Amino acid sequence: MTVNLNIVPFVSVDRMMKLVLAIGTERFVLELATYIEEDFRRWELFDKTPRIASHSVDGVIELMPTSDGQLYGFKYVNGHPKNTRDGRQTVTAFGVLADVGNGYPMLLSEMTILTALRTAASSAVAAKYLAPEAARCMAIIGNGAQSEFQAIAFKALLGVDRLRLYDIDPAASAKCMKNLAGMGFDIKLCASAQEAVEGAEIITTVTADKRSATILTDNMVGSGVHINAVGGDCPGKTELHRDILLRSDIFVEYPPQTRIEGESQQLDADHPLTELWQVMTGKAVGRTDARQITLFDSVGFAIEDFSALRYVRDQLQRTGLYEELDLLADPDEPRDLFGMLLRAEKATGLAVAGS
C-alpha cells in the first residue's frame, strides 16, 4: 500500500463486495470469526465504553470506539427501523482504524456490509461455546437484511444446515430462502414463530421494530436450546418475554451496555450476566448440561468492529481491493499548513484571502 502520508486506504461498498466475493462469503466469515475470538481472548487489554448514542423518536445514531493500545478503531452506525418504508437501509455504517502512535488513520471503510458479516460471525462464535453439541437446526425469526448472514455463519462455524424461517412479512422469508438456495440448506418456511421454533436447537431472533415486542413467549422455549437474541439493541427494544430470561443462563459482550440496550434491560440491575470473553478464556463456564437454556444477549460491541476492521486491513495488501483517498493534509513543513494554501493559490489561480 502507498506510503504517502496524505493517503488513507478506503474500502468502498463496491470494493467491499469484491473483497467478500474474492475471499468467498463462508471463508470470509470463518476468518473474521478467528479475529473476533482472538480479540475476545485479550479483552482485558482494550479500552471499553458503552456506545455513544444519540436517540430520537425515529432511531439512533451511535459511535462505537475502542483501542488495544496500538490500534484505535471506531464505527459510526445508525438504526432507523422505519427506513425500509422509504427504500433505505435500517442500518448503515462506516469505520476507521488508526495508529495510536501517531494518530493517523490507516483505514476508512464502509461497514454496512461489514457489520452484517461481523454480527453474524460474533453470533456464531458465541454459539460455538454455548449451543447444544452437534446442533444442526436453527430457527431464524426476522428474515430481513441480517438473516442470510446469520445462516451462512452458523453453517460455516457450527455445521447448521437446517433452517426454519419466519417473518411477519412472508415476502421477506421467501427472499431469504431464494438467496440461500444452492448453499446446502434444507429450508422450511413457517407460518408463525411458534412453528419456526419447533424442533430447532438454536433460535435466532433478529427483528427490527424499535419497540418492546414479544417475539418469543415463555411457552415457546423448551429446555436445551440456545437463543441467539440479535434484534434487541437499544433502550425500549426487546424481543423476548422476561420469563425466558429468568429461565436462561445469559451471556453478553459488555454488561454496562447490554443492561441498557439488550434483552437484559428487562431484568434487575444485579441479575447475573456472564461475559463471553470469560467463557472463551476459561474464567467462566458456558453450557454445562443438555437441558440448559443458554442466551446470547447480543447488542454488538466496538471490539467486534475493531476485529472486523483489522481483518479487512490485513486483506488489502494481498488483494489490492481499496482506493487511495486523499484525506490528510501533508504540508512540506508540518508547521506550515497555511503555506499549502498559498502554494495551491499559485497552482490553481484561486485567491486564498478572497478577491
XYZ file of C-alpha atoms in Angstrom, residues 35-318:
284
model
C -10.073 -12.362 14.551
C -13.088 -11.777 16.799
C -12.210 -14.725 19.001
C -8.576 -13.609 19.171
C -9.599 -10.139 20.349
C -12.127 -11.507 22.855
C -9.327 -13.592 24.361
C -7.358 -10.385 25.008
C -10.452 -8.478 26.109
C -8.795 -7.009 29.191
C -6.286 -5.066 27.039
C -8.975 -2.970 25.364
C -10.428 0.404 26.271
C -14.126 -0.262 26.776
C -17.089 2.078 26.911
C -20.776 1.696 26.043
C -21.522 3.101 22.631
C -22.128 6.845 22.495
C -25.727 7.143 21.343
C -27.943 9.967 20.133
C -31.549 8.786 20.298
C -34.564 10.252 18.535
C -38.159 9.175 18.013
C -37.117 7.794 14.626
C -33.991 5.865 15.592
C -30.474 6.163 16.908
C -27.057 7.335 15.708
C -24.091 5.845 17.535
C -20.313 5.992 17.771
C -18.535 2.819 18.909
C -14.859 3.398 19.864
C -12.153 1.152 21.315
C -8.372 0.694 21.373
C -5.939 -2.084 22.247
C -3.147 0.421 22.893
C -1.623 0.042 19.438
C -4.620 0.494 17.156
C -7.698 2.663 17.640
C -10.978 1.952 15.909
C -14.437 3.406 15.813
C -17.662 2.819 13.922
C -20.402 5.271 13.037
C -23.711 3.420 12.808
C -27.394 4.267 12.736
C -30.505 2.242 13.453
C -33.745 3.549 11.901
C -36.361 0.769 11.510
C -38.799 2.947 9.558
C -36.213 3.462 6.809
C -37.394 0.386 4.925
C -40.654 2.211 4.145
C -38.603 4.817 2.274
C -36.446 2.297 0.423
C -33.489 2.871 2.762
C -31.412 0.505 4.897
C -32.355 0.163 8.566
C -28.658 0.139 9.488
C -25.771 1.917 7.736
C -22.227 2.283 8.955
C -18.646 3.227 8.246
C -15.498 2.764 10.315
C -11.940 3.977 10.851
C -8.819 2.187 12.054
C -5.923 4.386 13.234
C -2.368 4.138 14.553
C -2.308 5.052 18.261
C 1.353 6.038 17.988
C 0.824 8.923 15.570
C -2.953 9.271 15.378
C -3.032 8.845 11.609
C -5.934 6.882 10.112
C -4.811 3.637 8.493
C -8.152 2.606 7.001
C -11.540 4.097 6.188
C -14.136 1.505 5.295
C -17.788 1.033 4.579
C -19.297 -1.018 7.382
C -22.905 -1.633 6.371
C -21.988 -4.928 4.716
C -19.109 -5.478 7.130
C -21.362 -5.012 10.180
C -23.724 -7.690 8.881
C -20.770 -10.046 8.476
C -19.241 -9.278 11.888
C -22.623 -9.573 13.642
C -23.160 -12.991 12.120
C -19.607 -14.074 12.877
C -19.929 -12.904 16.502
C -23.212 -14.789 16.893
C -21.652 -17.982 15.572
C -18.555 -17.603 17.768
C -20.814 -17.310 20.830
C -22.838 -20.346 19.726
C -19.637 -22.361 19.354
C -19.294 -22.130 23.127
C -22.972 -22.118 24.121
C -25.120 -24.096 21.659
C -26.023 -27.778 22.170
C -23.368 -30.135 20.873
C -23.836 -31.033 17.190
C -26.795 -28.637 16.786
C -27.864 -28.623 13.136
C -31.304 -26.964 13.084
C -31.815 -23.213 13.560
C -34.946 -21.086 13.563
C -34.499 -17.570 12.229
C -37.303 -15.235 13.266
C -36.995 -11.998 11.333
C -35.819 -12.537 7.769
C -34.541 -9.093 6.840
C -31.061 -7.905 5.883
C -29.188 -9.887 8.571
C -30.841 -13.277 8.157
C -28.762 -14.767 5.335
C -25.510 -13.716 7.009
C -26.581 -15.449 10.225
C -27.395 -18.639 8.332
C -24.069 -18.673 6.480
C -22.063 -18.004 9.642
C -23.765 -20.775 11.605
C -23.217 -23.191 8.746
C -19.558 -22.220 8.427
C -18.721 -22.427 12.143
C -21.174 -24.997 13.503
C -22.403 -27.028 10.547
C -26.021 -25.816 10.811
C -27.765 -26.965 7.644
C -31.488 -26.930 8.516
C -33.334 -23.619 8.730
C -36.871 -22.792 9.826
C -37.772 -19.273 8.700
C -40.497 -16.922 9.890
C -41.200 -13.234 9.326
C -44.398 -11.230 9.687
C -43.821 -10.376 6.021
C -43.887 -13.654 4.031
C -42.029 -11.914 1.203
C -39.012 -11.480 3.479
C -38.901 -15.225 4.207
C -39.265 -16.006 0.505
C -36.389 -13.609 -0.221
C -34.191 -15.292 2.374
C -34.997 -18.764 1.056
C -34.243 -17.688 -2.529
C -30.947 -16.031 -1.570
C -29.768 -19.150 0.280
C -30.776 -21.570 -2.478
C -27.944 -23.869 -3.535
C -25.876 -23.188 -0.402
C -26.500 -26.532 1.274
C -29.510 -25.709 3.460
C -32.740 -27.604 3.997
C -35.166 -24.695 4.442
C -38.743 -24.648 5.706
C -40.927 -21.543 5.546
C -43.097 -21.325 8.668
C -46.446 -19.636 9.265
C -45.668 -18.473 12.809
C -42.837 -18.002 15.272
C -44.294 -20.933 17.216
C -43.967 -23.202 14.196
C -40.455 -21.949 13.465
C -39.048 -22.931 16.853
C -40.464 -26.466 16.758
C -37.509 -28.851 16.630
C -34.939 -26.036 16.497
C -31.843 -26.408 18.661
C -30.798 -22.805 18.040
C -33.254 -19.908 17.889
C -32.113 -16.653 16.305
C -34.321 -13.589 16.743
C -33.349 -10.684 14.517
C -36.285 -8.315 14.093
C -36.069 -4.571 13.514
C -39.046 -2.843 15.151
C -37.895 -0.143 17.586
C -40.194 -1.158 20.410
C -40.590 -3.564 23.270
C -42.002 -6.570 21.430
C -42.528 -10.197 22.381
C -41.226 -12.354 19.555
C -40.715 -15.373 21.803
C -43.060 -16.203 24.677
C -42.062 -18.442 27.551
C -44.125 -21.426 26.407
C -42.310 -21.452 23.040
C -38.879 -22.188 24.511
C -38.149 -25.697 25.722
C -35.117 -26.953 27.580
C -31.753 -27.460 25.934
C -31.904 -24.700 23.307
C -29.537 -21.851 22.589
C -31.130 -18.467 21.889
C -29.215 -16.015 19.735
C -31.026 -12.728 20.503
C -29.741 -10.225 17.950
C -32.594 -7.765 17.414
C -32.683 -6.021 20.808
C -30.041 -3.299 20.587
C -31.339 -0.072 22.125
C -33.417 1.084 25.099
C -37.052 0.052 24.750
C -36.344 -2.521 22.022
C -36.651 -6.161 23.074
C -37.763 -9.460 21.556
C -38.041 -11.983 24.387
C -40.567 -12.356 27.194
C -38.943 -11.645 30.550
C -39.768 -15.128 31.843
C -37.470 -16.642 29.201
C -34.588 -14.593 30.581
C -35.318 -15.794 34.098
C -35.027 -19.427 32.927
C -31.850 -18.864 30.929
C -28.144 -18.533 31.601
C -27.350 -15.202 29.944
C -24.087 -14.418 28.177
C -23.179 -10.934 26.970
C -20.449 -8.849 25.386
C -20.216 -5.888 27.793
C -22.692 -5.739 30.696
C -22.837 -1.924 31.127
C -24.066 -1.667 27.530
C -26.232 -4.798 27.480
C -28.156 -3.864 30.627
C -29.255 -0.667 28.872
C -29.794 -1.913 25.312
C -30.232 -5.680 25.309
C -32.881 -8.115 26.456
C -31.327 -7.732 29.914
C -32.823 -4.231 30.232
C -35.921 -6.117 31.418
C -34.064 -7.536 34.437
C -32.942 -6.181 37.793
C -29.636 -4.324 37.711
C -27.913 -7.052 39.716
C -29.197 -10.019 37.695
C -26.191 -12.244 36.910
C -24.741 -11.951 33.416
C -21.680 -13.826 32.183
C -19.250 -12.087 29.846
C -18.477 -14.120 26.735
C -14.739 -13.415 26.870
C -14.618 -15.111 30.259
C -16.090 -18.296 28.795
C -13.556 -18.220 25.955
C -10.636 -17.872 28.361
C -11.880 -20.452 30.859
C -12.644 -17.922 33.596
C -16.353 -18.811 33.452
C -18.394 -21.789 32.267
C -20.698 -21.806 29.277
C -23.065 -24.689 28.558
C -22.884 -27.232 31.365
C -25.697 -29.684 30.583
C -28.050 -30.777 27.845
C -31.185 -29.242 29.404
C -29.719 -25.799 29.996
C -31.135 -22.803 28.113
C -28.320 -20.513 27.029
C -28.999 -16.994 25.784
C -26.531 -14.786 23.945
C -27.923 -11.303 24.587
C -26.146 -9.735 21.633
C -26.162 -5.962 21.158
C -22.890 -5.583 19.248
C -19.769 -4.102 20.792
C -16.923 -1.949 19.496
C -14.283 -4.665 19.883
C -16.118 -6.766 17.278
C -15.950 -3.836 14.837
C -12.280 -3.367 15.694
C -11.715 -7.032 14.799
C -13.575 -6.597 11.515
C -11.578 -3.513 10.521
C -8.343 -5.250 11.482
C -9.289 -8.255 9.347
C -10.175 -6.122 6.330
C -6.950 -4.130 6.584
C -4.932 -7.350 6.599
C -6.553 -8.404 3.306
C -5.766 -5.235 1.372
C -2.072 -5.776 0.644
C -2.841 -9.150 -0.935
